[in-house]
mmCIF file of C-alpha atoms and ligand atoms in Angstrom:
data_model
loop_
_atom_site.group_PDB
_atom_site.id
_atom_site.type_symbol
_atom_site.label_atom_id
_atom_site.label_comp_id
_atom_site.label_asym_id
_atom_site.label_seq_id
_atom_site.Cartn_x
_atom_site.Cartn_y
_atom_site.Cartn_z
ATOM 1 C CA UNK C 27 23.651 -25.996 11.000
ATOM 2 C CA UNK C 28 20.831 -24.752 13.239
ATOM 3 C CA UNK C 29 17.385 -26.240 12.763
ATOM 4 C CA UNK C 30 14.985 -23.753 11.172
ATOM 5 C CA UNK C 31 12.110 -26.188 10.644
ATOM 6 C CA UNK C 32 8.678 -25.256 11.992
ATOM 7 C CA UNK C 33 5.203 -26.739 11.771
ATOM 8 C CA UNK C 34 1.989 -24.832 11.200
ATOM 9 C CA UNK C 35 -1.010 -27.125 11.339
ATOM 10 C CA UNK C 36 -0.152 -29.968 8.959
ATOM 11 C CA UNK C 37 2.267 -27.756 7.105
ATOM 12 C CA UNK C 38 5.966 -28.487 7.535
ATOM 13 C CA UNK C 39 8.218 -25.558 6.647
ATOM 14 C CA UNK C 40 11.969 -25.853 6.025
ATOM 15 C CA UNK C 41 12.351 -22.392 7.493
ATOM 16 C CA UNK C 42 9.971 -19.912 9.139
ATOM 17 C CA UNK C 43 10.221 -17.070 6.604
ATOM 18 C CA UNK C 44 7.332 -16.336 4.256
ATOM 19 C CA UNK C 45 6.422 -13.716 1.696
ATOM 20 C CA UNK C 46 3.313 -11.794 2.800
ATOM 21 C CA UNK C 47 0.099 -11.607 0.831
ATOM 22 C CA UNK C 48 -0.192 -8.786 -1.685
ATOM 23 C CA UNK C 49 3.484 -7.875 -1.644
ATOM 24 C CA UNK C 50 4.868 -10.810 -3.618
ATOM 25 C CA UNK C 51 2.328 -11.071 -6.440
ATOM 26 C CA UNK C 52 1.980 -14.708 -7.428
ATOM 27 C CA UNK C 53 5.741 -15.315 -6.956
ATOM 28 C CA UNK C 54 6.553 -15.252 -10.670
ATOM 29 C CA UNK C 55 7.307 -11.530 -10.288
ATOM 30 C CA UNK C 56 10.239 -12.418 -7.978
ATOM 31 C CA UNK C 57 11.694 -15.385 -9.868
ATOM 32 C CA UNK C 58 14.553 -13.365 -11.398
ATOM 33 C CA UNK C 59 15.656 -12.010 -8.015
ATOM 34 C CA UNK C 60 15.681 -15.040 -5.731
ATOM 35 C CA UNK C 61 15.532 -18.807 -5.778
ATOM 36 C CA UNK C 62 11.890 -19.183 -4.758
ATOM 37 C CA UNK C 63 12.356 -22.720 -3.471
ATOM 38 C CA UNK C 64 14.488 -21.398 -0.587
ATOM 39 C CA UNK C 65 11.528 -19.607 1.002
ATOM 40 C CA UNK C 66 9.660 -21.167 3.927
ATOM 41 C CA UNK C 67 6.339 -20.522 2.195
ATOM 42 C CA UNK C 68 4.711 -18.138 -0.256
ATOM 43 C CA UNK C 69 1.376 -16.469 0.436
ATOM 44 C CA UNK C 70 -0.423 -15.348 -2.719
ATOM 45 C CA UNK C 71 -2.118 -12.020 -3.291
ATOM 46 C CA UNK C 72 -5.663 -12.395 -1.947
ATOM 47 C CA UNK C 73 -8.048 -14.090 -4.388
ATOM 48 C CA UNK C 74 -11.774 -13.441 -4.539
ATOM 49 C CA UNK C 75 -14.533 -15.407 -6.259
ATOM 50 C CA UNK C 76 -14.917 -12.948 -9.131
ATOM 51 C CA UNK C 77 -12.040 -10.976 -10.680
ATOM 52 C CA UNK C 78 -11.495 -7.589 -9.013
ATOM 53 C CA UNK C 79 -10.130 -4.385 -10.529
ATOM 54 C CA UNK C 80 -9.233 -2.858 -7.201
ATOM 55 C CA UNK C 81 -9.579 0.779 -6.205
ATOM 56 C CA UNK C 82 -8.990 3.861 -8.386
ATOM 57 C CA UNK C 83 -5.454 5.349 -8.620
ATOM 58 C CA UNK C 84 -3.453 6.740 -6.924
ATOM 59 C CA UNK C 85 -3.428 3.665 -4.702
ATOM 60 C CA UNK C 86 -0.143 3.985 -2.835
ATOM 61 C CA UNK C 87 1.939 6.708 -1.248
ATOM 62 C CA UNK C 88 5.001 6.883 0.954
ATOM 63 C CA UNK C 89 4.691 7.875 4.603
ATOM 64 C CA UNK C 90 7.315 8.280 7.335
ATOM 65 C CA UNK C 91 8.888 4.837 7.731
ATOM 66 C CA UNK C 92 6.143 3.170 5.760
ATOM 67 C CA UNK C 93 3.541 3.355 3.030
ATOM 68 C CA UNK C 94 -0.187 3.593 2.560
ATOM 69 C CA UNK C 95 -1.960 1.356 0.066
ATOM 70 C CA UNK C 96 -5.509 0.995 -1.111
ATOM 71 C CA UNK C 97 -5.035 -1.631 -3.800
ATOM 72 C CA UNK C 98 -8.398 -3.117 -2.874
ATOM 73 C CA UNK C 99 -7.920 -6.769 -3.790
ATOM 74 C CA UNK C 100 -7.206 -6.437 -7.493
ATOM 75 C CA UNK C 101 -6.973 -10.072 -8.592
ATOM 76 C CA UNK C 102 -7.927 -12.394 -11.474
ATOM 77 C CA UNK C 103 -10.648 -14.212 -9.473
ATOM 78 C CA UNK C 104 -10.451 -17.867 -8.505
ATOM 79 C CA UNK C 105 -10.855 -19.262 -12.042
ATOM 80 C CA UNK C 106 -8.236 -16.856 -13.430
ATOM 81 C CA UNK C 107 -5.904 -17.757 -10.561
ATOM 82 C CA UNK C 108 -6.256 -21.498 -11.152
ATOM 83 C CA UNK C 109 -5.688 -21.122 -14.882
ATOM 84 C CA UNK C 110 -3.057 -18.380 -15.077
ATOM 85 C CA UNK C 111 -1.163 -18.303 -11.769
ATOM 86 C CA UNK C 112 -1.296 -21.746 -10.184
ATOM 87 C CA UNK C 113 0.684 -23.647 -12.875
ATOM 88 C CA UNK C 114 3.817 -21.584 -12.083
ATOM 89 C CA UNK C 115 3.298 -21.780 -8.302
ATOM 90 C CA UNK C 116 2.899 -25.587 -8.456
ATOM 91 C CA UNK C 117 6.362 -25.983 -9.977
ATOM 92 C CA UNK C 118 8.307 -24.039 -7.330
ATOM 93 C CA UNK C 119 8.478 -26.745 -4.665
ATOM 94 C CA UNK C 120 7.803 -24.329 -1.778
ATOM 95 C CA UNK C 121 4.549 -24.579 0.208
ATOM 96 C CA UNK C 122 1.907 -22.341 -1.343
ATOM 97 C CA UNK C 123 -0.620 -20.635 0.910
ATOM 98 C CA UNK C 124 -3.557 -19.195 -0.985
ATOM 99 C CA UNK C 125 -5.110 -16.100 0.549
ATOM 100 C CA UNK C 126 -8.859 -15.740 -0.018
ATOM 101 C CA UNK C 127 -11.351 -13.048 0.812
ATOM 102 C CA UNK C 128 -14.829 -11.697 0.541
ATOM 103 C CA UNK C 129 -15.991 -8.934 2.819
ATOM 104 C CA UNK C 130 -19.377 -8.535 1.188
ATOM 105 C CA UNK C 131 -20.606 -12.130 1.243
ATOM 106 C CA UNK C 132 -19.007 -14.497 3.777
ATOM 107 C CA UNK C 133 -20.487 -17.536 1.937
ATOM 108 C CA UNK C 134 -17.895 -16.940 -0.764
ATOM 109 C CA UNK C 135 -15.136 -18.023 1.632
ATOM 110 C CA UNK C 136 -16.757 -21.464 1.691
ATOM 111 C CA UNK C 137 -17.085 -21.671 -2.106
ATOM 112 C CA UNK C 138 -13.430 -20.640 -2.528
ATOM 113 C CA UNK C 139 -12.165 -23.034 0.154
ATOM 114 C CA UNK C 140 -14.059 -25.964 -1.408
ATOM 115 C CA UNK C 141 -12.386 -25.303 -4.754
ATOM 116 C CA UNK C 142 -8.901 -25.010 -3.221
ATOM 117 C CA UNK C 143 -9.371 -28.068 -1.007
ATOM 118 C CA UNK C 144 -9.282 -30.292 -4.099
ATOM 119 C CA UNK C 145 -5.857 -29.067 -5.254
ATOM 120 C CA UNK C 146 -3.070 -31.097 -3.690
ATOM 121 C CA UNK C 147 -0.267 -28.610 -4.475
ATOM 122 C CA UNK C 148 -1.941 -25.976 -2.304
ATOM 123 C CA UNK C 149 -0.591 -26.398 1.218
ATOM 124 C CA UNK C 150 -2.808 -24.054 3.190
ATOM 125 C CA UNK C 151 -5.553 -21.471 2.976
ATOM 126 C CA UNK C 152 -5.265 -18.042 4.569
ATOM 127 C CA UNK C 153 -8.567 -16.312 5.318
ATOM 128 C CA UNK C 154 -8.102 -12.604 4.755
ATOM 129 C CA UNK C 155 -10.936 -11.302 6.923
ATOM 130 C CA UNK C 156 -9.014 -8.125 7.594
ATOM 131 C CA UNK C 157 -8.468 -6.196 4.366
ATOM 132 C CA UNK C 158 -9.351 -2.569 5.069
ATOM 133 C CA UNK C 159 -9.634 -1.573 1.394
ATOM 134 C CA UNK C 160 -12.520 -3.520 -0.056
ATOM 135 C CA UNK C 161 -15.623 -1.817 1.177
ATOM 136 C CA UNK C 162 -17.760 0.502 -0.929
ATOM 137 C CA UNK C 163 -16.392 3.866 -1.896
ATOM 138 C CA UNK C 164 -19.132 5.750 -0.096
ATOM 139 C CA UNK C 165 -17.894 7.171 3.207
ATOM 140 C CA UNK C 166 -20.983 5.870 5.033
ATOM 141 C CA UNK C 167 -20.266 2.313 3.834
ATOM 142 C CA UNK C 168 -16.924 2.424 5.582
ATOM 143 C CA UNK C 169 -18.661 2.283 8.922
ATOM 144 C CA UNK C 170 -19.482 -1.313 8.110
ATOM 145 C CA UNK C 171 -17.314 -3.619 10.196
ATOM 146 C CA UNK C 172 -14.689 -5.983 8.849
ATOM 147 C CA UNK C 173 -15.232 -9.638 9.733
ATOM 148 C CA UNK C 174 -12.081 -9.530 11.835
ATOM 149 C CA UNK C 175 -13.455 -6.623 13.852
ATOM 150 C CA UNK C 176 -16.074 -8.890 15.364
ATOM 151 C CA UNK C 177 -15.259 -12.071 17.266
ATOM 152 C CA UNK C 178 -18.630 -13.691 16.507
ATOM 153 C CA UNK C 179 -18.351 -13.012 12.758
ATOM 154 C CA UNK C 180 -14.753 -14.289 12.837
ATOM 155 C CA UNK C 181 -15.859 -17.468 14.606
ATOM 156 C CA UNK C 182 -18.639 -18.069 12.085
ATOM 157 C CA UNK C 183 -16.516 -17.593 8.974
ATOM 158 C CA UNK C 184 -13.666 -19.761 10.269
ATOM 159 C CA UNK C 185 -16.088 -22.454 11.440
ATOM 160 C CA UNK C 186 -17.909 -22.571 8.092
ATOM 161 C CA UNK C 187 -14.642 -22.872 6.158
ATOM 162 C CA UNK C 188 -13.298 -25.449 8.628
ATOM 163 C CA UNK C 189 -16.223 -27.715 7.721
ATOM 164 C CA UNK C 190 -15.286 -27.844 4.037
ATOM 165 C CA UNK C 191 -11.517 -28.261 4.098
ATOM 166 C CA UNK C 192 -8.957 -30.436 5.815
ATOM 167 C CA UNK C 193 -6.129 -28.179 4.657
ATOM 168 C CA UNK C 194 -4.183 -26.079 7.142
ATOM 169 C CA UNK C 195 -6.284 -23.007 7.833
ATOM 170 C CA UNK C 196 -4.729 -19.663 8.752
ATOM 171 C CA UNK C 197 -6.800 -16.630 9.788
ATOM 172 C CA UNK C 198 -5.367 -13.186 9.094
ATOM 173 C CA UNK C 199 -6.283 -10.611 11.703
ATOM 174 C CA UNK C 200 -6.749 -6.861 11.615
ATOM 175 C CA UNK C 201 -4.951 -4.524 14.003
ATOM 176 C CA UNK C 202 -7.856 -2.076 13.665
ATOM 177 C CA UNK C 203 -9.563 -3.390 16.800
ATOM 178 C CA UNK C 204 -9.684 -2.653 20.511
ATOM 179 C CA UNK C 205 -8.544 -6.101 21.619
ATOM 180 C CA UNK C 206 -6.979 -8.371 19.003
ATOM 181 C CA UNK C 207 -6.729 -11.273 21.465
ATOM 182 C CA UNK C 208 -10.535 -11.701 21.466
ATOM 183 C CA UNK C 209 -10.506 -12.178 17.713
ATOM 184 C CA UNK C 210 -7.528 -14.565 17.846
ATOM 185 C CA UNK C 211 -9.305 -16.675 20.485
ATOM 186 C CA UNK C 212 -12.443 -16.804 18.301
ATOM 187 C CA UNK C 213 -10.384 -17.992 15.308
ATOM 188 C CA UNK C 214 -8.702 -20.687 17.416
ATOM 189 C CA UNK C 215 -11.999 -21.902 18.865
ATOM 190 C CA UNK C 216 -13.496 -22.160 15.385
ATOM 191 C CA UNK C 217 -10.703 -24.482 14.251
ATOM 192 C CA UNK C 218 -8.101 -22.223 12.671
ATOM 193 C CA UNK C 219 -4.663 -23.881 12.729
ATOM 194 C CA UNK C 220 -2.803 -20.578 12.990
ATOM 195 C CA UNK C 221 -3.306 -16.832 13.001
ATOM 196 C CA UNK C 222 -1.493 -14.295 10.843
ATOM 197 C CA UNK C 223 -1.024 -10.820 12.232
ATOM 198 C CA UNK C 224 -1.040 -7.992 11.474
ATOM 199 C CA UNK C 225 -2.738 -6.716 8.354
ATOM 200 C CA UNK C 226 -2.364 -2.979 7.707
ATOM 201 C CA UNK C 227 -3.532 -0.195 10.019
ATOM 202 C CA UNK C 228 -6.024 2.234 8.529
ATOM 203 C CA UNK C 229 -4.429 5.623 7.880
ATOM 204 C CA UNK C 230 -4.494 8.650 5.601
ATOM 205 C CA UNK C 231 -2.241 11.281 4.119
ATOM 206 C CA UNK C 232 -3.048 14.718 2.647
ATOM 207 C CA UNK C 233 -1.379 16.748 -0.121
ATOM 208 C CA UNK C 234 -1.395 20.264 1.335
ATOM 209 C CA UNK C 235 -1.103 21.961 -2.063
ATOM 210 C CA UNK C 236 -4.131 20.309 -3.648
ATOM 211 C CA UNK C 237 -5.769 19.596 -0.233
ATOM 212 C CA UNK C 238 -6.650 16.198 -1.643
ATOM 213 C CA UNK C 239 -5.999 12.872 0.004
ATOM 214 C CA UNK C 240 -2.796 11.360 -1.384
ATOM 215 C CA UNK C 241 -4.644 8.172 -2.281
ATOM 216 C CA UNK C 242 -7.950 8.212 -4.145
ATOM 217 C CA UNK C 243 -9.814 6.009 -1.668
ATOM 218 C CA UNK C 244 -8.998 8.650 1.014
ATOM 219 C CA UNK C 245 -7.937 6.098 3.599
ATOM 220 C CA UNK C 246 -5.586 3.182 3.074
ATOM 221 C CA UNK C 247 -3.594 0.557 4.922
ATOM 222 C CA UNK C 248 -0.379 1.609 6.628
ATOM 223 C CA UNK C 249 2.499 -0.876 6.507
ATOM 224 C CA UNK C 250 6.268 -0.923 6.943
ATOM 225 C CA UNK C 251 8.559 -0.196 9.912
ATOM 226 C CA UNK C 252 6.147 2.493 11.185
ATOM 227 C CA UNK C 253 3.754 -0.235 12.367
ATOM 228 C CA UNK C 254 6.347 -2.653 13.783
ATOM 229 C CA UNK C 255 6.025 -1.769 17.492
ATOM 230 C CA UNK C 256 2.242 -2.178 17.260
ATOM 231 C CA UNK C 257 2.546 -5.503 15.442
ATOM 232 C CA UNK C 258 5.057 -6.725 17.994
ATOM 233 C CA UNK C 259 2.844 -5.705 20.917
ATOM 234 C CA UNK C 260 -0.098 -7.549 19.324
ATOM 235 C CA UNK C 261 1.932 -10.716 18.682
ATOM 236 C CA UNK C 262 3.044 -10.701 22.308
ATOM 237 C CA UNK C 263 -0.519 -10.209 23.568
ATOM 238 C CA UNK C 264 -1.958 -12.922 21.315
ATOM 239 C CA UNK C 265 0.871 -15.345 22.155
ATOM 240 C CA UNK C 266 -0.227 -15.317 25.775
ATOM 241 C CA UNK C 267 -3.833 -16.160 24.944
ATOM 242 C CA UNK C 268 -3.769 -18.899 22.276
ATOM 243 C CA UNK C 269 -1.999 -22.196 21.673
ATOM 244 C CA UNK C 270 -2.003 -22.260 17.852
ATOM 245 C CA UNK C 271 1.027 -20.802 16.007
ATOM 246 C CA UNK C 272 1.328 -17.126 15.139
ATOM 247 C CA UNK C 273 2.632 -15.999 11.755
ATOM 248 C CA UNK C 274 3.885 -12.492 12.459
ATOM 249 C CA UNK C 275 4.284 -9.528 10.136
ATOM 250 C CA UNK C 276 4.372 -5.761 10.267
ATOM 251 C CA UNK C 277 7.468 -3.752 9.492
ATOM 252 C CA UNK C 278 10.025 -6.550 9.288
ATOM 253 C CA UNK C 279 12.888 -5.226 7.160
ATOM 254 C CA UNK C 280 15.962 -7.066 8.422
ATOM 255 C CA UNK C 281 17.179 -9.948 10.568
ATOM 256 C CA UNK C 282 16.945 -8.152 13.885
ATOM 257 C CA UNK C 283 13.381 -7.009 13.292
ATOM 258 C CA UNK C 284 12.487 -10.584 12.304
ATOM 259 C CA UNK C 285 14.059 -11.956 15.476
ATOM 260 C CA UNK C 286 12.086 -9.541 17.665
ATOM 261 C CA UNK C 287 8.902 -11.289 16.543
ATOM 262 C CA UNK C 288 10.171 -14.808 17.326
ATOM 263 C CA UNK C 289 11.190 -13.683 20.792
ATOM 264 C CA UNK C 290 7.698 -12.191 21.275
ATOM 265 C CA UNK C 291 6.110 -15.547 20.394
ATOM 266 C CA UNK C 292 5.894 -15.966 16.613
ATOM 267 C CA UNK C 293 6.368 -19.401 15.042
ATOM 268 C CA UNK C 294 6.961 -17.901 11.590
ATOM 269 C CA UNK C 295 7.318 -14.450 10.093
ATOM 270 C CA UNK C 296 6.155 -12.873 6.883
ATOM 271 C CA UNK C 297 7.778 -10.063 4.917
ATOM 272 C CA UNK C 298 5.595 -7.494 3.164
ATOM 273 C CA UNK C 299 6.582 -3.916 2.308
ATOM 274 C CA UNK C 300 10.321 -4.676 2.543
ATOM 275 C CA UNK C 301 10.009 -6.766 -0.658
ATOM 276 C CA UNK C 302 9.407 -3.518 -2.554
ATOM 277 C CA UNK C 303 12.647 -2.008 -1.235
ATOM 278 C CA UNK C 304 14.807 -5.086 -1.647
ATOM 279 C CA UNK C 305 13.365 -8.059 -3.575
ATOM 280 C CA UNK C 306 16.020 -10.354 -2.055
ATOM 281 C CA UNK C 307 15.160 -9.471 1.532
ATOM 282 C CA UNK C 308 13.373 -12.757 2.357
ATOM 283 C CA UNK C 309 16.454 -14.812 1.488
ATOM 284 C CA UNK C 310 18.797 -12.387 3.262
ATOM 285 C CA UNK C 311 16.716 -12.669 6.437
ATOM 286 C CA UNK C 312 16.812 -16.500 6.298
ATOM 287 C CA UNK C 313 20.637 -16.333 6.167
ATOM 288 C CA UNK C 314 20.667 -13.703 8.919
ATOM 289 C CA UNK C 315 18.564 -15.864 11.240
ATOM 290 C CA UNK C 316 20.927 -18.811 10.655
ATOM 291 C CA UNK C 317 23.920 -16.594 11.465
ATOM 292 C CA UNK C 318 22.310 -15.321 14.676
ATOM 293 C CA UNK C 319 21.545 -18.855 15.849
ATOM 294 C CA UNK C 320 25.097 -20.027 15.097
ATOM 295 C CA UNK C 321 26.692 -17.012 16.802
ATOM 296 C CA UNK C 322 24.554 -17.536 19.897
ATOM 297 C CA UNK C 323 25.025 -21.331 19.884
ATOM 298 C CA UNK C 324 21.291 -21.936 19.578
ATOM 299 C CA UNK C 325 20.428 -25.273 17.957
ATOM 300 C CA UNK C 326 16.878 -24.577 16.870
ATOM 301 C CA UNK C 327 14.759 -21.530 16.063
ATOM 302 C CA UNK C 328 12.167 -23.027 18.420
ATOM 303 C CA UNK C 329 14.433 -22.201 21.369
ATOM 304 C CA UNK C 330 13.921 -18.466 20.907
ATOM 305 C CA UNK C 331 10.168 -18.539 20.259
ATOM 306 C CA UNK C 332 8.381 -16.762 23.083
ATOM 307 C CA UNK C 333 11.664 -16.436 24.986
ATOM 308 C CA UNK C 334 11.048 -12.796 25.967
ATOM 309 C CA UNK C 335 12.616 -12.115 29.349
ATOM 310 C CA UNK C 336 10.487 -9.978 31.598
HETATM 311 C C1 FMN W 430 0.710 -3.054 -1.464
HETATM 312 C C2 FMN W 430 0.181 -4.003 -0.422
HETATM 313 C C3 FMN W 430 -0.803 -4.923 -0.773
HETATM 314 C C4 FMN W 430 -1.314 -5.806 0.185
HETATM 315 N N1 FMN W 430 -2.256 -6.732 -0.178
HETATM 316 C C5 FMN W 430 -2.694 -7.646 0.716
HETATM 317 C C6 FMN W 430 -3.607 -8.669 0.330
HETATM 318 O O1 FMN W 430 -4.014 -8.789 -0.815
HETATM 319 N N2 FMN W 430 -4.009 -9.535 1.300
HETATM 320 C C7 FMN W 430 -3.568 -9.479 2.588
HETATM 321 O O2 FMN W 430 -3.950 -10.319 3.420
HETATM 322 N N3 FMN W 430 -2.674 -8.527 2.972
HETATM 323 C C8 FMN W 430 -2.239 -7.626 2.075
HETATM 324 N N4 FMN W 430 -1.314 -6.682 2.466
HETATM 325 C C9 FMN W 430 -0.859 -6.643 3.864
HETATM 326 C C10 FMN W 430 0.469 -7.394 4.039
HETATM 327 O O3 FMN W 430 0.369 -8.755 3.717
HETATM 328 C C11 FMN W 430 0.949 -7.252 5.511
HETATM 329 O O4 FMN W 430 0.011 -7.853 6.375
HETATM 330 C C12 FMN W 430 1.140 -5.814 5.948
HETATM 331 O O5 FMN W 430 1.605 -5.006 4.890
HETATM 332 C C13 FMN W 430 2.103 -5.683 7.147
HETATM 333 O O6 FMN W 430 3.391 -6.183 6.855
HETATM 334 P P1 FMN W 430 4.614 -5.265 6.310
HETATM 335 O O7 FMN W 430 4.721 -4.099 7.225
HETATM 336 O O8 FMN W 430 5.795 -6.174 6.299
HETATM 337 O O9 FMN W 430 4.225 -4.824 4.925
HETATM 338 C C14 FMN W 430 -0.823 -5.769 1.523
HETATM 339 C C15 FMN W 430 0.179 -4.840 1.856
HETATM 340 C C16 FMN W 430 0.690 -3.967 0.919
HETATM 341 C C17 FMN W 430 1.771 -3.006 1.313
#
């Protein structure tokens, strides 16, 4: 059997396939479809300090080879998460990565991280500094930058969280930038143990009959196969500039699209939108990767990481 084990910070994964934040709920939603303990890791929907209702509906629509969403971090808040969601997650036996966010007040990242640091069943914290759907509804507010659109702000948030937790820290980056490598370098310098990329690309869609935007927040995050070549290009660029592991995502829907990312330099991959099409896709991709390694007589997944031939 080929070796699928990888390490991300202190986190040891039995295989490098994760479920991406916001597309897998709090795992319970998928328990009837797959054996959750076979996943490499599970990333929760992003949690904020206070409960969030998210954006007004409609919040999703289909696009060519993808979808737009403007869920806007609907979540039960940290206390609701600890009480209602964590007990189930603790029992699974798969590493749990809790995604946290606050675009309006960066100090909240520190408060959230301090609370999570105390819980031994939580394996890692992912800093979602890249959600494009949480700013005010007013158009003028949208000009405000995301933390992950500024290398200094990224450095400061990661650094401040690093001081309060010894858990593996992952920073999730936005593709809505000119040069993602600058942001990745800032996260690494500030002590992040890994980077996750990419979050969604800002996009929009119009209903020509009503002349209204198809989602109420006007713009939303584009995900799915449509963004894969961009995600892959960014993983490749970042891989050449940092030494910490990359958790790659963006349009992975099958084994071959997953493998593309390992070859470009990813240490692990995460599946998002594809979970909505096929809730068993994570497990199918783990089997597919094993098959590919066996067929090609490759002993360990590590052998293909960053093996792009130029
Ligand atoms: C409906 C939906 C909700 C999402 N919610 C979150 C979230 O709460 N936090 C986060 O970091 N990313 C969120 N994402 C982004 C995904 O985790 C992922 O980065 C992105 O969709 C690209 O991967 P994919 O093409 O495989 O979906 C969301 C994506 C979708 C489609």
